[in-house]
mmCIF file of C-alpha atoms and ligand atoms in Angstrom:
data_model
loop_
_atom_site.group_PDB
_atom_site.id
_atom_site.type_symbol
_atom_site.label_atom_id
_atom_site.label_comp_id
_atom_site.label_asym_id
_atom_site.label_seq_id
_atom_site.Cartn_x
_atom_site.Cartn_y
_atom_site.Cartn_z
ATOM 1 C CA MET P 1 40.552 -8.228 16.504
ATOM 2 C CA SER P 2 39.204 -4.947 15.248
ATOM 3 C CA ASP P 3 38.069 -3.904 18.682
ATOM 4 C CA SER P 4 41.178 -1.977 19.554
ATOM 5 C CA ASN P 5 39.905 1.485 18.669
ATOM 6 C CA ALA P 6 36.408 0.830 19.898
ATOM 7 C CA THR P 7 37.234 -0.203 23.431
ATOM 8 C CA ASP P 8 36.820 3.254 24.891
ATOM 9 C CA PHE P 9 33.140 3.059 24.013
ATOM 10 C CA ASN P 10 32.703 -0.363 25.531
ATOM 11 C CA ASN P 11 30.116 -0.197 28.283
ATOM 12 C CA PRO P 12 30.078 3.563 28.370
ATOM 13 C CA SER P 13 29.563 5.200 31.716
ATOM 14 C CA THR P 14 27.356 7.860 30.187
ATOM 15 C CA PHE P 15 25.022 8.275 27.255
ATOM 16 C CA ILE P 16 24.304 11.437 25.343
ATOM 17 C CA LEU P 17 20.640 12.321 24.773
ATOM 18 C CA LEU P 18 20.297 14.366 21.616
ATOM 19 C CA GLY P 19 16.894 15.871 22.418
ATOM 20 C CA ILE P 20 14.995 16.240 19.174
ATOM 21 C CA PRO P 21 17.593 15.572 16.494
ATOM 22 C CA GLY P 22 17.286 17.945 13.572
ATOM 23 C CA LEU P 23 15.464 20.558 15.618
ATOM 24 C CA GLU P 24 18.322 21.610 17.916
ATOM 25 C CA ALA P 25 18.025 25.212 16.789
ATOM 26 C CA THR P 26 14.410 25.399 17.931
ATOM 27 C CA HIS P 27 14.847 23.512 21.232
ATOM 28 C CA VAL P 28 14.180 26.648 23.253
ATOM 29 C CA TRP P 29 10.924 27.317 21.413
ATOM 30 C CA ILE P 30 9.797 23.702 21.671
ATOM 31 C CA SER P 31 10.471 23.866 25.378
ATOM 32 C CA ILE P 32 7.686 26.431 25.853
ATOM 33 C CA PRO P 33 4.718 24.119 25.148
ATOM 34 C CA PHE P 34 6.502 21.246 26.917
ATOM 35 C CA CYS P 35 7.126 23.292 30.024
ATOM 36 C CA THR P 36 3.598 24.693 29.993
ATOM 37 C CA MET P 37 2.017 21.247 29.669
ATOM 38 C CA TYR P 38 4.254 19.854 32.373
ATOM 39 C CA THR P 39 3.359 22.669 34.773
ATOM 40 C CA ILE P 40 -0.351 22.183 34.085
ATOM 41 C CA ALA P 41 -0.019 18.424 34.535
ATOM 42 C CA ILE P 42 1.729 18.823 37.903
ATOM 43 C CA LEU P 43 -0.775 21.392 39.172
ATOM 44 C CA GLY P 44 -3.789 19.544 37.764
ATOM 45 C CA ASN P 45 -2.851 16.145 39.108
ATOM 46 C CA PHE P 46 -1.961 17.470 42.554
ATOM 47 C CA THR P 47 -5.292 19.299 42.565
ATOM 48 C CA ILE P 48 -7.107 16.016 41.880
ATOM 49 C CA LEU P 49 -5.300 14.307 44.753
ATOM 50 C CA PHE P 50 -5.973 17.224 47.053
ATOM 51 C CA ILE P 51 -9.694 17.502 46.238
ATOM 52 C CA VAL P 52 -10.384 13.778 46.455
ATOM 53 C CA LYS P 53 -8.615 13.615 49.791
ATOM 54 C CA ARG P 54 -10.677 16.481 51.216
ATOM 55 C CA GLU P 55 -14.137 15.681 49.860
ATOM 56 C CA LEU P 56 -15.643 12.727 51.673
ATOM 57 C CA SER P 57 -18.315 12.416 48.996
ATOM 58 C CA LEU P 58 -15.563 11.534 46.523
ATOM 59 C CA HIS P 59 -14.320 8.556 48.522
ATOM 60 C CA GLY P 60 -15.462 5.903 46.057
ATOM 61 C CA PRO P 61 -13.928 3.505 43.536
ATOM 62 C CA MET P 62 -14.020 5.863 40.553
ATOM 63 C CA TYR P 63 -12.139 8.576 42.428
ATOM 64 C CA TYR P 64 -9.662 6.161 43.963
ATOM 65 C CA PHE P 65 -8.779 5.001 40.476
ATOM 66 C CA LEU P 66 -8.571 8.624 39.387
ATOM 67 C CA CYS P 67 -6.053 9.228 42.183
ATOM 68 C CA MET P 68 -3.992 6.236 41.098
ATOM 69 C CA LEU P 69 -4.005 7.663 37.590
ATOM 70 C CA ALA P 70 -2.943 11.072 38.889
ATOM 71 C CA VAL P 71 -0.025 9.548 40.827
ATOM 72 C CA THR P 72 1.031 7.533 37.788
ATOM 73 C CA ASP P 73 0.835 10.657 35.621
ATOM 74 C CA LEU P 74 2.917 12.621 38.091
ATOM 75 C CA VAL P 75 5.617 9.951 38.238
ATOM 76 C CA LEU P 76 5.640 9.331 34.504
ATOM 77 C CA SER P 77 5.878 12.952 33.480
ATOM 78 C CA THR P 78 8.431 13.699 36.206
ATOM 79 C CA SER P 79 10.648 10.859 35.038
ATOM 80 C CA ILE P 80 10.758 12.377 31.542
ATOM 81 C CA LEU P 81 10.184 16.131 31.512
ATOM 82 C CA PRO P 82 12.806 17.578 33.876
ATOM 83 C CA LYS P 83 15.633 15.919 31.939
ATOM 84 C CA THR P 84 14.074 16.839 28.592
ATOM 85 C CA LEU P 85 13.731 20.466 29.649
ATOM 86 C CA SER P 86 17.303 20.599 30.893
ATOM 87 C CA ILE P 87 18.434 19.315 27.495
ATOM 88 C CA PHE P 88 16.410 22.055 25.826
ATOM 89 C CA TRP P 89 17.482 24.844 28.155
ATOM 90 C CA PHE P 90 21.003 24.026 29.307
ATOM 91 C CA ASN P 91 22.084 21.582 26.640
ATOM 92 C CA SER P 92 22.841 19.111 29.460
ATOM 93 C CA ARG P 93 22.693 16.071 27.255
ATOM 94 C CA GLU P 94 24.840 13.700 29.235
ATOM 95 C CA ILE P 95 23.122 11.002 31.298
ATOM 96 C CA ASP P 96 24.783 8.444 33.543
ATOM 97 C CA PHE P 97 24.310 4.881 32.291
ATOM 98 C CA ARG P 98 22.610 3.809 35.524
ATOM 99 C CA ALA P 99 20.384 6.900 35.515
ATOM 100 C CA CYS P 100 19.452 6.037 31.961
ATOM 101 C CA LEU P 101 18.483 2.484 32.978
ATOM 102 C CA THR P 102 16.485 3.805 35.925
ATOM 103 C CA GLN P 103 14.647 6.244 33.705
ATOM 104 C CA MET P 104 13.940 3.401 31.276
ATOM 105 C CA TYR P 105 12.435 1.294 34.048
ATOM 106 C CA PHE P 106 10.202 4.120 35.270
ATOM 107 C CA ILE P 107 8.980 5.005 31.799
ATOM 108 C CA HIS P 108 8.019 1.462 30.857
ATOM 109 C CA CYS P 109 6.654 0.529 34.263
ATOM 110 C CA PHE P 110 4.498 3.622 34.691
ATOM 111 C CA SER P 111 3.187 3.812 31.149
ATOM 112 C CA ALA P 112 2.047 0.198 31.467
ATOM 113 C CA MET P 113 0.497 1.037 34.852
ATOM 114 C CA GLU P 114 -1.393 3.878 33.242
ATOM 115 C CA SER P 115 -2.849 1.372 30.811
ATOM 116 C CA GLY P 116 -3.746 -1.024 33.639
ATOM 117 C CA ILE P 117 -5.528 1.708 35.560
ATOM 118 C CA PHE P 118 -7.587 2.540 32.490
ATOM 119 C CA VAL P 119 -8.750 -1.088 32.492
ATOM 120 C CA ALA P 120 -9.670 -0.900 36.160
ATOM 121 C CA MET P 121 -11.625 2.289 35.490
ATOM 122 C CA ALA P 122 -13.406 0.708 32.540
ATOM 123 C CA LEU P 123 -14.408 -2.191 34.763
ATOM 124 C CA ASP P 124 -15.734 0.222 37.371
ATOM 125 C CA ARG P 125 -17.801 2.060 34.735
ATOM 126 C CA TYR P 126 -19.059 -1.257 33.342
ATOM 127 C CA VAL P 127 -20.345 -2.387 36.723
ATOM 128 C CA ALA P 128 -21.741 1.077 37.531
ATOM 129 C CA ILE P 129 -23.706 1.285 34.290
ATOM 130 C CA CYS P 130 -24.635 -2.317 33.547
ATOM 131 C CA HIS P 131 -25.136 -3.557 37.125
ATOM 132 C CA PRO P 132 -25.843 -0.349 39.054
ATOM 133 C CA LEU P 133 -27.566 -2.045 41.975
ATOM 134 C CA ARG P 134 -24.657 -4.342 42.657
ATOM 135 C CA HIS P 135 -21.953 -1.685 42.170
ATOM 136 C CA SER P 136 -21.320 -1.025 45.848
ATOM 137 C CA THR P 137 -21.220 -4.690 46.792
ATOM 138 C CA ILE P 138 -18.916 -5.662 43.923
ATOM 139 C CA LEU P 139 -16.465 -2.750 43.912
ATOM 140 C CA THR P 140 -15.559 -2.705 47.570
ATOM 141 C CA ASN P 141 -12.506 -0.876 48.842
ATOM 142 C CA ARG P 142 -10.802 -4.255 49.169
ATOM 143 C CA LEU P 143 -11.316 -5.028 45.490
ATOM 144 C CA VAL P 144 -10.160 -1.552 44.481
ATOM 145 C CA ALA P 145 -6.986 -2.008 46.522
ATOM 146 C CA LYS P 146 -6.440 -5.473 45.065
ATOM 147 C CA MET P 147 -6.841 -4.201 41.530
ATOM 148 C CA GLY P 148 -4.368 -1.398 42.188
ATOM 149 C CA LEU P 149 -1.923 -3.897 43.640
ATOM 150 C CA ALA P 150 -2.352 -6.236 40.681
ATOM 151 C CA VAL P 151 -1.537 -3.412 38.275
ATOM 152 C CA VAL P 152 1.540 -2.384 40.261
ATOM 153 C CA LEU P 153 2.796 -5.975 40.464
ATOM 154 C CA ARG P 154 2.100 -6.831 36.831
ATOM 155 C CA ASP P 155 3.842 -3.791 35.446
ATOM 156 C CA GLY P 156 6.570 -3.543 38.045
ATOM 157 C CA LEU P 157 7.616 -7.076 37.085
ATOM 158 C CA LEU P 158 7.040 -6.802 33.338
ATOM 159 C CA ALA P 159 9.227 -3.689 33.112
ATOM 160 C CA LEU P 160 12.074 -5.228 35.094
ATOM 161 C CA PRO P 161 13.740 -7.036 32.157
ATOM 162 C CA PHE P 162 14.070 -3.811 30.134
ATOM 163 C CA PRO P 163 16.984 -2.272 32.050
ATOM 164 C CA PHE P 164 18.572 -5.694 32.624
ATOM 165 C CA LEU P 165 18.488 -6.540 28.931
ATOM 166 C CA ALA P 166 19.846 -3.112 28.039
ATOM 167 C CA ARG P 167 22.690 -3.587 30.512
ATOM 168 C CA ARG P 168 23.703 -6.926 29.016
ATOM 169 C CA TRP P 169 24.640 -5.601 25.605
ATOM 170 C CA PRO P 170 28.044 -4.205 24.696
ATOM 171 C CA TYR P 171 27.961 -0.646 23.377
ATOM 172 C CA CYS P 172 30.915 -0.043 21.155
ATOM 173 C CA THR P 173 29.951 2.157 18.244
ATOM 174 C CA THR P 174 28.244 5.200 19.670
ATOM 175 C CA ASN P 175 26.578 6.399 22.810
ATOM 176 C CA PHE P 176 24.394 9.054 21.229
ATOM 177 C CA ILE P 177 20.682 8.426 21.765
ATOM 178 C CA PRO P 178 18.599 10.255 19.137
ATOM 179 C CA GLN P 179 15.821 10.929 21.674
ATOM 180 C CA SER P 180 15.170 13.119 24.658
ATOM 181 C CA TYR P 181 14.821 10.255 27.140
ATOM 182 C CA CYS P 182 16.126 6.718 27.637
ATOM 183 C CA GLU P 183 13.613 4.351 26.217
ATOM 184 C CA HIS P 184 14.413 0.670 25.832
ATOM 185 C CA ILE P 185 14.484 0.294 22.067
ATOM 186 C CA ALA P 186 16.247 3.615 21.469
ATOM 187 C CA VAL P 187 19.042 2.496 23.821
ATOM 188 C CA VAL P 188 19.508 -1.116 22.730
ATOM 189 C CA LYS P 189 19.579 -0.060 19.073
ATOM 190 C CA LEU P 190 23.032 1.384 19.840
ATOM 191 C CA ALA P 191 24.395 -1.952 21.002
ATOM 192 C CA CYS P 192 26.846 -3.775 18.783
ATOM 193 C CA ALA P 193 25.303 -7.179 19.383
ATOM 194 C CA ASP P 194 22.377 -9.229 18.260
ATOM 195 C CA ILE P 195 19.617 -7.532 20.225
ATOM 196 C CA ARG P 196 16.810 -9.818 19.071
ATOM 197 C CA ILE P 197 15.890 -10.856 22.629
ATOM 198 C CA SER P 198 15.398 -7.204 23.545
ATOM 199 C CA SER P 199 13.230 -6.550 20.576
ATOM 200 C CA TYR P 200 11.180 -9.743 21.071
ATOM 201 C CA TYR P 201 10.638 -8.877 24.688
ATOM 202 C CA SER P 202 9.449 -5.355 23.959
ATOM 203 C CA HIS P 203 7.059 -6.653 21.324
ATOM 204 C CA PHE P 204 5.820 -9.229 23.790
ATOM 205 C CA VAL P 205 5.141 -6.522 26.374
ATOM 206 C CA VAL P 206 3.445 -4.233 23.868
ATOM 207 C CA PHE P 207 1.166 -6.981 22.607
ATOM 208 C CA SER P 208 0.401 -8.607 25.937
ATOM 209 C CA VAL P 209 -0.139 -5.426 27.947
ATOM 210 C CA ILE P 210 -1.607 -3.072 25.370
ATOM 211 C CA GLY P 211 -3.353 -5.826 23.403
ATOM 212 C CA LEU P 212 -5.049 -7.314 26.448
ATOM 213 C CA ASP P 213 -5.868 -3.980 28.040
ATOM 214 C CA VAL P 214 -7.330 -2.512 24.882
ATOM 215 C CA SER P 215 -9.493 -5.570 24.214
ATOM 216 C CA PHE P 216 -10.705 -5.508 27.786
ATOM 217 C CA ILE P 217 -11.599 -1.822 27.583
ATOM 218 C CA ALA P 218 -13.279 -2.371 24.221
ATOM 219 C CA MET P 219 -15.372 -5.205 25.684
ATOM 220 C CA SER P 220 -16.444 -3.068 28.633
ATOM 221 C CA TYR P 221 -17.400 -0.214 26.371
ATOM 222 C CA THR P 222 -19.364 -2.433 24.025
ATOM 223 C CA GLN P 223 -21.500 -3.460 26.985
ATOM 224 C CA ILE P 224 -21.670 0.094 28.318
ATOM 225 C CA LEU P 225 -22.760 1.586 24.988
ATOM 226 C CA ARG P 226 -25.297 -1.179 24.532
ATOM 227 C CA ALA P 227 -26.773 -0.427 27.945
ATOM 228 C CA ILE P 228 -26.795 3.290 27.225
ATOM 229 C CA PHE P 229 -28.537 2.938 23.871
ATOM 230 C CA SER P 230 -31.204 0.706 25.351
ATOM 231 C CA LEU P 231 -32.223 3.539 27.674
ATOM 232 C CA PRO P 232 -35.544 4.926 26.486
ATOM 233 C CA ARG P 233 -34.984 8.614 27.147
ATOM 234 C CA LYS P 234 -32.419 10.895 25.577
ATOM 235 C CA ASP P 235 -31.597 12.832 28.746
ATOM 236 C CA ALA P 236 -31.037 9.590 30.638
ATOM 237 C CA ARG P 237 -28.671 8.436 27.894
ATOM 238 C CA LEU P 238 -26.713 11.679 28.020
ATOM 239 C CA LYS P 239 -26.533 11.604 31.778
ATOM 240 C CA THR P 240 -25.254 8.026 31.855
ATOM 241 C CA PHE P 241 -22.760 8.710 29.097
ATOM 242 C CA GLY P 242 -21.555 11.718 31.082
ATOM 243 C CA THR P 243 -20.234 9.394 33.797
ATOM 244 C CA CYS P 244 -17.865 7.629 31.407
ATOM 245 C CA GLY P 245 -17.277 10.168 28.609
ATOM 246 C CA SER P 246 -14.166 11.657 30.179
ATOM 247 C CA HIS P 247 -12.714 8.206 30.785
ATOM 248 C CA LEU P 248 -13.282 7.335 27.145
ATOM 249 C CA CYS P 249 -11.550 10.558 26.045
ATOM 250 C CA ALA P 250 -8.565 9.851 28.310
ATOM 251 C CA VAL P 251 -8.340 6.307 26.956
ATOM 252 C CA LEU P 252 -8.362 7.513 23.348
ATOM 253 C CA ALA P 253 -5.824 10.261 24.078
ATOM 254 C CA PHE P 254 -3.551 7.680 25.717
ATOM 255 C CA TYR P 255 -3.610 4.852 23.179
ATOM 256 C CA PHE P 256 -3.853 6.731 19.875
ATOM 257 C CA PRO P 257 -0.530 8.600 19.949
ATOM 258 C CA GLY P 258 1.106 5.396 21.241
ATOM 259 C CA LEU P 259 -0.378 3.357 18.414
ATOM 260 C CA PHE P 260 0.599 6.024 15.930
ATOM 261 C CA SER P 261 4.146 6.133 17.263
ATOM 262 C CA PHE P 262 4.400 2.336 17.126
ATOM 263 C CA LEU P 263 3.108 2.181 13.555
ATOM 264 C CA THR P 264 5.377 4.921 12.233
ATOM 265 C CA HIS P 265 8.329 3.146 13.864
ATOM 266 C CA GLN P 266 7.407 -0.131 12.210
ATOM 267 C CA PHE P 267 6.358 1.030 8.776
ATOM 268 C CA GLY P 268 7.209 4.701 8.345
ATOM 269 C CA HIS P 269 10.795 4.406 7.181
ATOM 270 C CA ASN P 270 10.739 7.727 5.360
ATOM 271 C CA VAL P 271 9.207 9.691 8.209
ATOM 272 C CA PRO P 272 11.775 12.259 9.443
ATOM 273 C CA PRO P 273 13.294 11.253 12.803
ATOM 274 C CA HIS P 274 12.327 14.455 14.613
ATOM 275 C CA PHE P 275 8.707 13.616 13.831
ATOM 276 C CA HIS P 276 9.021 10.272 15.676
ATOM 277 C CA VAL P 277 10.585 11.970 18.653
ATOM 278 C CA LEU P 278 7.962 14.707 18.810
ATOM 279 C CA ILE P 279 5.110 12.200 18.673
ATOM 280 C CA ALA P 280 6.773 10.001 21.286
ATOM 281 C CA ASN P 281 7.186 12.994 23.576
ATOM 282 C CA MET P 282 3.609 13.978 23.142
HETATM 283 C C1 LIG I 1 -2.074 14.691 34.768
HETATM 284 O O1 LIG I 1 -0.870 14.444 34.096
HETATM 285 C C2 LIG I 1 -0.960 14.029 32.741
HETATM 286 C C3 LIG I 1 0.422 13.877 32.153
HETATM 287 O O2 LIG I 1 1.256 13.091 32.891
HETATM 288 C C4 LIG I 1 -1.734 15.025 31.917
HETATM 289 O O3 LIG I 1 -1.903 14.532 30.609
HETATM 290 C C5 LIG I 1 -3.079 15.294 32.564
HETATM 291 O O4 LIG I 1 -3.735 16.297 31.840
HETATM 292 C C6 LIG I 1 -2.886 15.716 33.994
HETATM 293 N N1 LIG I 1 -4.187 15.907 34.623
HETATM 294 C C7 LIG I 1 -4.655 17.101 34.955
HETATM 295 C C8 LIG I 1 -5.987 17.150 35.563
HETATM 296 O O5 LIG I 1 -4.000 18.106 34.776
#
């Protein structure tokens, strides 16, 4: 009935990414830290891959997982940053609907994979510290490959419904996404339909993936810390902690901004929108 003047928006062929709404004037300045971090991430992660490939002494479970993490990081940041930077630099805000759905799939699939790899690494550290003598018989190359495959399958499948759900909905009011990349909830919020299934599904994924992974990592670290504190000598404690300290830092740096972003989305209704977007980008 009242659809007549809205039809030209129905199933739009492109979306418009607004970048960081409210901070358009400073896009060029914001691009400097983003571009710097992206360059460092690309160089750093390729360096990891290169070094692990060359050094035979690094051909072990911990470094294989590190390589998986580096590949995931490379894919994840490359599916977000080039488009974000081109919005900042060239104001190229348009994105094809299918490109948007593809980007959505990559973002959700690879951020969940990152989480899965952190679990695999925590398991490796748990066995290495709590059952050091059995480490090489438990974490064989076969098991490492199987764990990698399990992560890829779990998250490849879990992320699949996101673009399909987003494609189902009619978009008839606006096609402006107040974000710098196509993320599931940001896109389906624009739909003029009851998007409850979409929002249930993303909550389900957040709680099942992040919830399970975090509890698993927490369990591993409880055991690890217990083992470390039962060591009699301080230098032995420090040395053992040194083999998992960087993993723990990476885990905290990965989950905390995500948790923060999730909480401000749920409860922070008077937080300015550009703050959400900046945190999400970080
Ligand atoms: C690998 O990439 C991620 C971002 O995707 C970054 O946070 C991390 O620091 C990078 N690693 C190195 C060693 O540069």
